[in-house]
Tab-separated table of C-alpha atoms in Angstrom:
chain	number	residue	atom	x	y	z
A	1	MET	CA	83.073	69.910	73.200
A	2	ASN	CA	79.666	71.159	72.084
A	3	LYS	CA	79.906	74.525	70.330
A	4	LYS	CA	76.634	75.751	71.833
A	5	ILE	CA	78.266	76.186	75.244
A	6	ILE	CA	80.314	79.126	74.001
A	7	ALA	CA	78.198	80.322	71.061
A	8	ILE	CA	76.242	82.899	73.075
A	9	ILE	CA	79.495	84.668	74.007
A	10	ILE	CA	81.630	84.174	70.906
A	11	LEU	CA	78.978	85.250	68.406
A	12	MET	CA	78.629	88.604	70.125
A	13	LEU	CA	82.397	89.096	70.149
A	14	PHE	CA	82.600	88.495	66.397
A	15	ILE	CA	80.392	91.503	65.678
A	16	LEU	CA	82.215	93.904	67.984
A	17	PRO	CA	84.660	95.139	65.304
A	18	ALA	CA	81.664	96.124	63.182
A	19	ILE	CA	79.726	97.995	65.849
A	20	ALA	CA	82.381	100.680	66.023
A	21	THR	CA	80.692	102.020	62.886
A	22	ALA	CA	77.535	99.923	62.523
A	23	LYS	CA	74.109	101.062	63.684
A	24	THR	CA	72.015	97.929	63.363
A	25	SER	CA	72.420	94.381	62.152
A	26	SER	CA	69.555	92.149	61.058
A	27	ASN	CA	69.139	88.391	60.562
A	28	LYS	CA	68.570	87.553	64.241
A	29	ILE	CA	71.217	89.928	65.620
A	30	LYS	CA	69.840	93.323	66.640
A	31	LEU	CA	72.185	96.147	67.527
A	32	ILE	CA	70.805	99.479	68.705
A	33	ASP	CA	73.382	102.210	69.163
A	34	THR	CA	72.925	104.350	72.264
A	35	SER	CA	76.183	106.283	71.909
A	36	ASN	CA	77.095	109.381	69.937
A	37	LEU	CA	79.222	107.617	67.335
A	38	ASP	CA	79.810	109.240	63.946
A	39	ASP	CA	79.717	107.241	60.705
A	40	ASN	CA	82.884	107.368	58.643
A	41	ALA	CA	83.892	105.484	55.514
A	42	ASN	CA	87.525	105.504	56.613
A	43	LEU	CA	89.106	103.264	59.221
A	44	PRO	CA	88.079	104.668	62.633
A	45	VAL	CA	90.822	105.708	65.011
A	46	TRP	CA	90.162	104.895	68.665
A	47	GLU	CA	91.651	106.709	71.619
A	48	THR	CA	91.965	105.753	75.264
A	49	GLY	CA	88.689	106.582	77.002
A	50	ASP	CA	86.484	106.180	73.924
A	51	SER	CA	83.377	104.234	74.868
A	52	TRP	CA	80.189	102.890	73.316
A	53	THR	CA	77.010	101.383	74.724
A	54	TYR	CA	74.901	98.838	72.846
A	55	TYR	CA	71.925	96.535	73.152
A	56	CYS	CA	72.270	93.055	71.607
A	57	HIS	CA	69.602	90.364	71.275
A	58	PHE	CA	70.653	87.011	69.838
A	59	THR	CA	68.256	84.204	68.932
A	60	SER	CA	68.767	80.762	67.407
A	61	ASP	CA	67.252	77.297	67.740
A	62	ASP	CA	68.879	76.828	71.152
A	63	ASN	CA	69.474	80.397	72.368
A	64	ASP	CA	67.483	83.488	73.245
A	65	ILE	CA	70.005	85.771	74.931
A	66	THR	CA	69.946	89.503	75.646
A	67	TYR	CA	72.970	91.648	76.456
A	68	SER	CA	70.983	94.648	77.637
A	69	ASN	CA	73.698	97.226	78.215
A	70	ILE	CA	77.015	96.369	76.561
A	71	GLU	CA	79.605	98.922	77.652
A	72	ILE	CA	82.826	98.924	75.628
A	73	THR	CA	85.642	101.248	76.722
A	74	VAL	CA	89.094	101.620	75.175
A	75	THR	CA	91.547	101.219	78.045
A	76	SER	CA	94.890	101.360	76.216
A	77	VAL	CA	96.400	101.872	72.775
A	78	THR	CA	99.672	100.379	71.525
A	79	SER	CA	101.438	100.627	68.188
A	80	SER	CA	99.432	97.704	66.820
A	81	LEU	CA	96.500	97.055	69.192
A	82	TYR	CA	93.490	98.592	70.851
A	83	VAL	CA	92.624	97.056	74.227
A	84	ALA	CA	89.067	97.502	75.485
A	85	SER	CA	87.067	96.449	78.502
A	86	ILE	CA	83.590	95.000	78.073
A	87	ALA	CA	80.754	94.653	80.582
A	88	SER	CA	77.069	93.827	80.276
A	89	PRO	CA	74.129	92.325	82.147
A	90	VAL	CA	73.013	89.022	80.582
A	91	SER	CA	69.566	87.448	80.568
A	92	GLY	CA	67.746	84.765	78.631
A	93	GLU	CA	67.810	81.051	77.969
A	94	SER	CA	70.162	78.610	76.285
A	95	THR	CA	70.703	74.888	75.862
A	96	PHE	CA	73.967	72.992	75.811
A	97	TYR	CA	74.679	69.303	75.605
A	98	LEU	CA	76.565	66.778	77.713
A	99	GLY	CA	76.788	63.808	75.403
A	100	ASP	CA	73.226	63.182	74.255
A	101	LYS	CA	71.680	64.968	77.222
A	102	GLU	CA	70.176	68.436	76.803
A	103	VAL	CA	70.936	70.831	79.648
A	104	PRO	CA	68.703	73.938	79.645
A	105	ILE	CA	70.081	77.010	81.388
A	106	SER	CA	68.244	80.224	82.208
A	107	PHE	CA	70.319	83.290	83.106
A	108	GLU	CA	68.491	85.167	85.855
A	109	ASP	CA	71.017	87.592	87.374
A	110	ALA	CA	74.203	87.321	85.350
A	111	THR	CA	76.902	89.663	84.106
A	112	LEU	CA	79.581	89.482	81.433
A	113	THR	CA	82.941	91.217	81.931
A	114	GLY	CA	86.292	90.982	80.252
A	115	GLU	CA	89.032	92.443	78.101
A	116	LEU	CA	89.296	92.367	74.314
A	117	SER	CA	92.180	93.127	71.966
A	118	PHE	CA	91.616	94.510	68.454
A	119	GLU	CA	94.127	94.876	65.623
A	120	LYS	CA	94.498	98.588	64.804
A	121	ALA	CA	95.000	98.009	61.069
A	122	THR	CA	91.600	96.295	60.613
A	123	LEU	CA	89.676	96.622	63.910
A	124	GLY	CA	89.707	92.818	63.842
A	125	LEU	CA	89.158	90.876	67.055
A	126	LYS	CA	92.509	89.325	68.058
A	127	SER	CA	91.915	87.883	71.532
A	128	GLY	CA	89.624	87.983	74.511
A	129	VAL	CA	89.450	87.067	78.183
A	130	ILE	CA	85.790	86.850	79.203
A	131	THR	CA	83.962	85.959	82.418
A	132	MET	CA	80.214	85.385	82.756
A	133	SER	CA	78.964	84.883	86.297
A	134	GLY	CA	75.938	85.204	88.552
A	135	MET	CA	72.737	83.264	89.124
A	136	ALA	CA	71.223	80.808	86.686
A	137	SER	CA	68.719	77.999	86.619
A	138	ILE	CA	70.432	74.855	85.315
A	139	SER	CA	67.975	72.084	84.428
A	140	GLY	CA	65.492	73.898	86.659
A	141	ILE	CA	67.814	74.047	89.675
A	142	PRO	CA	68.938	77.535	90.865
A	143	ALA	CA	72.735	77.780	91.009
A	144	ASN	CA	75.566	80.262	91.239
A	145	PHE	CA	77.884	79.888	88.283
A	146	LYS	CA	81.085	81.255	86.756
A	147	LEU	CA	82.133	80.715	83.149
A	148	ASP	CA	85.673	81.719	82.092
A	149	LEU	CA	86.595	81.897	78.423
A	150	ASP	CA	90.027	82.617	76.917
A	151	LEU	CA	90.240	82.837	73.147
A	152	ASP	CA	92.702	83.698	70.395
A	153	VAL	CA	91.726	84.567	66.816
A	154	ILE	CA	94.348	84.042	64.073
A	155	PRO	CA	94.348	86.113	61.951
A	156	PRO	CA	92.140	88.742	63.662
A	157	PHE	CA	88.506	88.508	62.543
A	158	TYR	CA	87.029	91.601	60.863
A	159	PRO	CA	83.644	91.729	59.073
A	160	VAL	CA	84.127	95.263	57.675
A	161	SER	CA	86.928	96.216	55.283
A	162	PHE	CA	87.900	99.893	55.342
A	163	PRO	CA	87.749	102.294	53.619
A	164	LEU	CA	84.103	101.784	52.685
A	165	ASP	CA	82.504	102.892	49.431
A	166	VAL	CA	79.379	101.837	47.548
A	167	GLY	CA	80.178	98.924	45.243
A	168	LYS	CA	83.180	97.697	47.200
A	169	SER	CA	83.185	93.942	47.806
A	170	TRP	CA	85.518	91.683	49.739
A	171	LYS	CA	85.821	88.207	51.197
A	172	ILE	CA	86.195	87.940	54.937
A	173	PRO	CA	89.395	85.945	55.493
A	174	LYS	CA	89.435	82.621	57.274
A	175	SER	CA	90.193	82.941	60.978
A	176	ASP	CA	91.051	80.117	63.343
A	177	ILE	CA	89.607	80.491	66.834
A	178	THR	CA	91.156	78.522	69.661
A	179	GLY	CA	90.580	78.756	73.366
A	180	LYS	CA	89.793	77.233	76.715
A	181	LEU	CA	86.594	77.230	78.748
A	182	ASP	CA	85.940	76.584	82.423
A	183	LEU	CA	82.420	76.390	83.855
A	184	LYS	CA	81.934	76.112	87.593
A	185	ALA	CA	78.509	75.890	89.201
A	186	SER	CA	77.156	74.349	92.373
A	187	ILE	CA	75.641	71.460	90.389
A	188	LEU	CA	77.961	71.254	87.365
A	189	GLN	CA	81.659	71.701	86.592
A	190	LEU	CA	83.536	71.651	83.296
A	191	GLU	CA	87.276	72.392	83.474
A	192	ASP	CA	89.985	72.843	80.843
A	193	ILE	CA	87.658	72.409	77.869
A	194	PHE	CA	89.720	73.242	74.785
A	195	PHE	CA	88.026	74.147	71.534
A	196	GLY	CA	88.790	75.199	67.978
A	197	GLU	CA	86.668	76.627	65.205
A	198	VAL	CA	87.089	78.216	61.767
A	199	ILE	CA	85.057	81.267	60.772
A	200	GLY	CA	84.963	83.683	57.863
A	201	GLN	CA	85.420	82.858	54.180
A	202	TYR	CA	82.207	84.489	52.983
A	203	ASP	CA	81.545	87.323	50.556
A	204	VAL	CA	80.573	90.827	51.666
A	205	GLU	CA	79.549	93.918	49.681
A	206	CYS	CA	78.890	97.567	50.497
A	207	THR	CA	75.695	98.035	48.506
A	208	GLU	CA	74.240	101.422	49.386
A	209	PHE	CA	74.693	104.773	51.140
A	210	ILE	CA	71.567	105.744	53.098
A	211	GLU	CA	70.758	109.193	54.441
A	212	ASP	CA	68.636	109.688	57.559
A	213	PHE	CA	68.573	106.018	58.569
A	214	LYS	CA	66.556	105.714	61.781
A	215	VAL	CA	67.318	103.260	64.582
A	216	GLY	CA	67.033	103.427	68.346
A	217	GLY	CA	65.260	106.783	68.188
A	218	LYS	CA	68.195	108.401	66.356
A	219	THR	CA	68.933	109.296	62.732
A	220	PHE	CA	72.215	108.562	60.948
A	221	ASP	CA	73.794	108.643	57.510
A	222	CYS	CA	75.184	105.162	56.937
A	223	TYR	CA	76.432	102.486	54.573
A	224	LYS	CA	74.570	99.234	53.999
A	225	ILE	CA	76.721	96.096	54.000
A	226	THR	CA	75.324	92.731	52.957
A	227	SER	CA	76.732	89.211	53.112
A	228	GLU	CA	75.547	85.672	52.625
A	229	ASN	CA	76.611	83.207	55.290
A	230	GLY	CA	73.893	80.628	55.555
A	231	GLY	CA	71.361	83.410	54.963
A	232	LEU	CA	71.385	87.104	54.150
A	233	THR	CA	72.894	89.350	56.795
A	234	GLU	CA	72.723	93.140	56.730
A	235	ILE	CA	74.785	95.646	58.712
A	236	TYR	CA	74.039	99.368	58.630
């Protein structure tokens, strides 16, 4: 199973625990906050009905994907979990591989919907049920498609360790991601594709407190978090 098939969805999900307090992330992932979310060094507490809206643009050698209006809404709260819905239009281009054959896909009128579960103690992503569907051009041929993705993350993945303070450093724990993917299109079908991946295990540090940080036409007080994972990544 080629990892690039699910990378454009999974990578975005990994950063969702951070965007509850983050304002922008660099190194090829751009987050612009369009909600009225306050910064807080302590672990945020979510309530049913809380919602956030974000813009995410992800680029790599084989992907150039835009989630133009990511709406995240907390739908229920249990003693140990937050459950949230997610929805966003999707556009852009990607490439996945069937054996040695490259299969380019261009998302023309697609949407992403689903449900995510986060661990309350860390805001770590615990599981997700995601559907991407709509119109796409697959190898230049227009086609309706539907991609279903179920995933579990053990232990829950969290890039930010609360409470935050300048000088605090931590190592993101190793998380095992397992799941199943189904892709159905008029010209291509992939069913019961099981996958597994390990993420995490890199060092992170809260390096600075910044006043009046500007992004998306708004100004915030924020913390700067840096990590090295194949290149410097910054989250504000």
